[in-house]
């Protein structure tokens, strides 16, 4: 009877260790599929930056700044293909704003600072000449 009880305790201990390591491994996998992203939008004429933070999952659109109050909205869609990570950063402003490209969305990998410009590309009209861009601020990201 004592031998049977010792064997039962041993098996139970091994099962508890396996369950604990499985839980730890699952938590590590879940953590690797998530990024804590902080954003600060500094616009000319505003004394304080517009800030936000979110825990973003890979391959899911994630809202960092919601637009409440300021009218500025910032979204990130983080991707991972093998060992390569990249993301799309999208901004919406009360008055049109855009990145250097003239678009409101930019794809990036290691960049963490982006200039913002007045206006956005008109997808209907194609201008025959380049017009000067007026810089109105910057976005800074911290990705953990």
PDB file of C-alpha atoms in Angstrom:
ATOM      1  CA  UNK A   1       0.000   0.000   0.000  1.00  0.00           C
ATOM      2  CA  UNK A   2       2.826   2.430   0.862  1.00  0.00           C
ATOM      3  CA  UNK A   3       4.585   1.687  -2.450  1.00  0.00           C
ATOM      4  CA  UNK A   4       1.344   2.335  -4.340  1.00  0.00           C
ATOM      5  CA  UNK A   5       0.873   5.632  -2.470  1.00  0.00           C
ATOM      6  CA  UNK A   6       4.471   6.711  -3.229  1.00  0.00           C
ATOM      7  CA  UNK A   7       3.987   5.897  -6.925  1.00  0.00           C
ATOM      8  CA  UNK A   8       0.720   7.855  -6.953  1.00  0.00           C
ATOM      9  CA  UNK A   9       2.391  10.872  -5.321  1.00  0.00           C
ATOM     10  CA  UNK A  10       5.280  10.663  -7.811  1.00  0.00           C
ATOM     11  CA  UNK A  11       2.915  10.524 -10.820  1.00  0.00           C
ATOM     12  CA  UNK A  12       0.853  13.388  -9.411  1.00  0.00           C
ATOM     13  CA  UNK A  13       4.026  15.473  -8.884  1.00  0.00           C
ATOM     14  CA  UNK A  14       5.199  14.814 -12.443  1.00  0.00           C
ATOM     15  CA  UNK A  15       1.770  15.760 -13.813  1.00  0.00           C
ATOM     16  CA  UNK A  16       1.793  18.974 -11.774  1.00  0.00           C
ATOM     17  CA  UNK A  17       5.252  19.862 -13.148  1.00  0.00           C
ATOM     18  CA  UNK A  18       4.125  19.174 -16.714  1.00  0.00           C
ATOM     19  CA  UNK A  19       0.993  21.268 -16.213  1.00  0.00           C
ATOM     20  CA  UNK A  20       3.064  24.121 -14.752  1.00  0.00           C
ATOM     21  CA  UNK A  21       5.598  24.061 -17.609  1.00  0.00           C
ATOM     22  CA  UNK A  22       2.789  23.874 -20.180  1.00  0.00           C
ATOM     23  CA  UNK A  23       1.111  26.892 -18.578  1.00  0.00           C
ATOM     24  CA  UNK A  24       4.424  28.777 -18.530  1.00  0.00           C
ATOM     25  CA  UNK A  25       5.122  27.880 -22.171  1.00  0.00           C
ATOM     26  CA  UNK A  26       1.609  28.971 -23.186  1.00  0.00           C
ATOM     27  CA  UNK A  27       2.086  32.291 -21.388  1.00  0.00           C
ATOM     28  CA  UNK A  28       5.447  32.811 -23.127  1.00  0.00           C
ATOM     29  CA  UNK A  29       3.915  32.061 -26.542  1.00  0.00           C
ATOM     30  CA  UNK A  30       1.021  34.435 -25.849  1.00  0.00           C
ATOM     31  CA  UNK A  31       3.445  37.111 -24.673  1.00  0.00           C
ATOM     32  CA  UNK A  32       5.536  36.777 -27.846  1.00  0.00           C
ATOM     33  CA  UNK A  33       2.390  37.370 -29.926  1.00  0.00           C
ATOM     34  CA  UNK A  34       1.717  40.635 -28.112  1.00  0.00           C
ATOM     35  CA  UNK A  35       3.508  43.985 -28.106  1.00  0.00           C
ATOM     36  CA  UNK A  36       3.013  46.874 -25.716  1.00  0.00           C
ATOM     37  CA  UNK A  37       2.982  49.968 -27.918  1.00  0.00           C
ATOM     38  CA  UNK A  38       3.012  53.538 -26.673  1.00  0.00           C
ATOM     39  CA  UNK A  39       2.502  56.506 -28.990  1.00  0.00           C
ATOM     40  CA  UNK A  40       2.928  60.244 -28.586  1.00  0.00           C
ATOM     41  CA  UNK A  41       1.654  62.634 -31.245  1.00  0.00           C
ATOM     42  CA  UNK A  42       3.126  66.106 -31.066  1.00  0.00           C
ATOM     43  CA  UNK A  43       1.277  68.611 -33.238  1.00  0.00           C
ATOM     44  CA  UNK A  44       2.316  72.217 -33.779  1.00  0.00           C
ATOM     45  CA  UNK A  45       0.187  74.555 -31.714  1.00  0.00           C
ATOM     46  CA  UNK A  46      -0.557  72.034 -28.953  1.00  0.00           C
ATOM     47  CA  UNK A  47       1.227  72.496 -25.641  1.00  0.00           C
ATOM     48  CA  UNK A  48       0.937  68.833 -24.639  1.00  0.00           C
ATOM     49  CA  UNK A  49       1.446  65.687 -26.730  1.00  0.00           C
ATOM     50  CA  UNK A  50      -1.482  63.375 -27.402  1.00  0.00           C
ATOM     51  CA  UNK A  51      -0.520  60.034 -25.866  1.00  0.00           C
ATOM     52  CA  UNK A  52      -1.861  56.522 -25.823  1.00  0.00           C
ATOM     53  CA  UNK A  53      -0.884  52.961 -25.063  1.00  0.00           C
ATOM     54  CA  UNK A  54      -2.196  49.525 -25.961  1.00  0.00           C
ATOM     55  CA  UNK A  55      -1.248  45.861 -25.859  1.00  0.00           C
ATOM     56  CA  UNK A  56      -1.383  44.816 -29.496  1.00  0.00           C
ATOM     57  CA  UNK A  57      -1.598  41.266 -30.787  1.00  0.00           C
ATOM     58  CA  UNK A  58       0.202  40.168 -33.929  1.00  0.00           C
ATOM     59  CA  UNK A  59      -1.943  40.343 -37.094  1.00  0.00           C
ATOM     60  CA  UNK A  60      -4.722  42.320 -35.401  1.00  0.00           C
ATOM     61  CA  UNK A  61      -5.561  46.027 -35.853  1.00  0.00           C
ATOM     62  CA  UNK A  62      -4.863  47.832 -32.601  1.00  0.00           C
ATOM     63  CA  UNK A  63      -6.040  51.294 -31.593  1.00  0.00           C
ATOM     64  CA  UNK A  64      -3.331  53.201 -29.696  1.00  0.00           C
ATOM     65  CA  UNK A  65      -4.989  56.649 -29.570  1.00  0.00           C
ATOM     66  CA  UNK A  66      -8.775  56.703 -29.831  1.00  0.00           C
ATOM     67  CA  UNK A  67      -9.476  60.216 -31.095  1.00  0.00           C
ATOM     68  CA  UNK A  68     -11.667  61.170 -28.158  1.00  0.00           C
ATOM     69  CA  UNK A  69     -11.227  64.818 -27.335  1.00  0.00           C
ATOM     70  CA  UNK A  70      -8.331  65.545 -29.682  1.00  0.00           C
ATOM     71  CA  UNK A  71      -9.792  64.082 -32.857  1.00  0.00           C
ATOM     72  CA  UNK A  72      -6.472  62.300 -33.499  1.00  0.00           C
ATOM     73  CA  UNK A  73      -6.649  58.545 -33.987  1.00  0.00           C
ATOM     74  CA  UNK A  74      -3.632  56.215 -34.266  1.00  0.00           C
ATOM     75  CA  UNK A  75      -3.847  52.513 -35.197  1.00  0.00           C
ATOM     76  CA  UNK A  76      -1.165  49.868 -35.604  1.00  0.00           C
ATOM     77  CA  UNK A  77      -1.365  46.495 -37.306  1.00  0.00           C
ATOM     78  CA  UNK A  78       1.688  44.457 -36.229  1.00  0.00           C
ATOM     79  CA  UNK A  79       2.832  41.531 -38.411  1.00  0.00           C
ATOM     80  CA  UNK A  80       5.404  38.787 -38.066  1.00  0.00           C
ATOM     81  CA  UNK A  81       6.530  36.546 -40.936  1.00  0.00           C
ATOM     82  CA  UNK A  82       9.135  34.152 -39.606  1.00  0.00           C
ATOM     83  CA  UNK A  83      11.729  36.283 -37.845  1.00  0.00           C
ATOM     84  CA  UNK A  84      10.781  39.489 -39.691  1.00  0.00           C
ATOM     85  CA  UNK A  85       8.451  41.912 -37.938  1.00  0.00           C
ATOM     86  CA  UNK A  86       6.793  44.924 -39.532  1.00  0.00           C
ATOM     87  CA  UNK A  87       3.737  47.055 -38.941  1.00  0.00           C
ATOM     88  CA  UNK A  88       1.342  49.482 -40.563  1.00  0.00           C
ATOM     89  CA  UNK A  89       0.865  52.765 -38.723  1.00  0.00           C
ATOM     90  CA  UNK A  90      -2.278  54.734 -39.585  1.00  0.00           C
ATOM     91  CA  UNK A  91      -3.175  58.245 -38.426  1.00  0.00           C
ATOM     92  CA  UNK A  92      -6.369  60.273 -38.696  1.00  0.00           C
ATOM     93  CA  UNK A  93      -6.508  63.960 -37.787  1.00  0.00           C
ATOM     94  CA  UNK A  94      -9.453  66.382 -37.511  1.00  0.00           C
ATOM     95  CA  UNK A  95      -7.934  68.191 -40.500  1.00  0.00           C
ATOM     96  CA  UNK A  96      -6.246  65.890 -43.006  1.00  0.00           C
ATOM     97  CA  UNK A  97      -2.709  64.875 -42.089  1.00  0.00           C
ATOM     98  CA  UNK A  98      -0.294  62.398 -43.583  1.00  0.00           C
ATOM     99  CA  UNK A  99       3.194  60.952 -43.506  1.00  0.00           C
ATOM    100  CA  UNK A 100       6.044  61.914 -45.844  1.00  0.00           C
ATOM    101  CA  UNK A 101       4.440  59.845 -48.621  1.00  0.00           C
ATOM    102  CA  UNK A 102       1.273  61.944 -48.531  1.00  0.00           C
ATOM    103  CA  UNK A 103      -0.714  58.975 -47.271  1.00  0.00           C
ATOM    104  CA  UNK A 104      -2.254  58.435 -43.862  1.00  0.00           C
ATOM    105  CA  UNK A 105      -0.668  54.971 -43.563  1.00  0.00           C
ATOM    106  CA  UNK A 106       2.990  53.993 -43.464  1.00  0.00           C
ATOM    107  CA  UNK A 107       4.627  50.551 -43.213  1.00  0.00           C
ATOM    108  CA  UNK A 108       7.664  50.323 -40.950  1.00  0.00           C
ATOM    109  CA  UNK A 109      10.049  47.904 -39.247  1.00  0.00           C
ATOM    110  CA  UNK A 110      12.537  49.519 -36.881  1.00  0.00           C
ATOM    111  CA  UNK A 111      11.569  53.189 -37.282  1.00  0.00           C
ATOM    112  CA  UNK A 112      10.070  54.830 -34.205  1.00  0.00           C
ATOM    113  CA  UNK A 113       9.771  58.489 -35.258  1.00  0.00           C
ATOM    114  CA  UNK A 114       7.599  59.779 -38.105  1.00  0.00           C
ATOM    115  CA  UNK A 115       7.027  63.298 -39.405  1.00  0.00           C
ATOM    116  CA  UNK A 116       3.449  64.477 -39.978  1.00  0.00           C
ATOM    117  CA  UNK A 117       2.392  66.861 -42.717  1.00  0.00           C
ATOM    118  CA  UNK A 118      -0.672  68.967 -43.473  1.00  0.00           C
ATOM    119  CA  UNK A 119      -3.057  67.458 -45.977  1.00  0.00           C
ATOM    120  CA  UNK A 120      -3.350  63.995 -47.431  1.00  0.00           C
ATOM    121  CA  UNK A 121      -3.033  62.494 -50.872  1.00  0.00           C
ATOM    122  CA  UNK A 122      -6.175  62.817 -52.927  1.00  0.00           C
ATOM    123  CA  UNK A 123      -6.693  59.376 -54.459  1.00  0.00           C
ATOM    124  CA  UNK A 124      -8.894  60.764 -57.245  1.00  0.00           C
ATOM    125  CA  UNK A 125      -6.856  63.709 -58.475  1.00  0.00           C
ATOM    126  CA  UNK A 126      -3.254  63.267 -59.658  1.00  0.00           C
ATOM    127  CA  UNK A 127      -1.269  66.477 -59.523  1.00  0.00           C
ATOM    128  CA  UNK A 128       1.265  67.013 -62.350  1.00  0.00           C
ATOM    129  CA  UNK A 129       3.748  68.763 -60.038  1.00  0.00           C
ATOM    130  CA  UNK A 130       4.958  68.213 -56.539  1.00  0.00           C
ATOM    131  CA  UNK A 131       3.645  70.724 -54.047  1.00  0.00           C
ATOM    132  CA  UNK A 132       5.584  71.679 -50.926  1.00  0.00           C
ATOM    133  CA  UNK A 133       4.626  69.764 -47.791  1.00  0.00           C
ATOM    134  CA  UNK A 134       4.007  71.664 -44.565  1.00  0.00           C
ATOM    135  CA  UNK A 135       5.262  69.781 -41.516  1.00  0.00           C
ATOM    136  CA  UNK A 136       2.779  69.944 -38.626  1.00  0.00           C
ATOM    137  CA  UNK A 137       4.219  67.520 -36.088  1.00  0.00           C
ATOM    138  CA  UNK A 138       5.637  64.104 -35.298  1.00  0.00           C
ATOM    139  CA  UNK A 139       4.662  60.694 -33.964  1.00  0.00           C
ATOM    140  CA  UNK A 140       6.939  58.794 -31.597  1.00  0.00           C
ATOM    141  CA  UNK A 141       6.504  55.098 -30.804  1.00  0.00           C
ATOM    142  CA  UNK A 142       7.824  52.870 -28.057  1.00  0.00           C
ATOM    143  CA  UNK A 143       7.418  49.167 -28.835  1.00  0.00           C
ATOM    144  CA  UNK A 144       8.112  46.602 -26.126  1.00  0.00           C
TER     145      UNK A 144
END
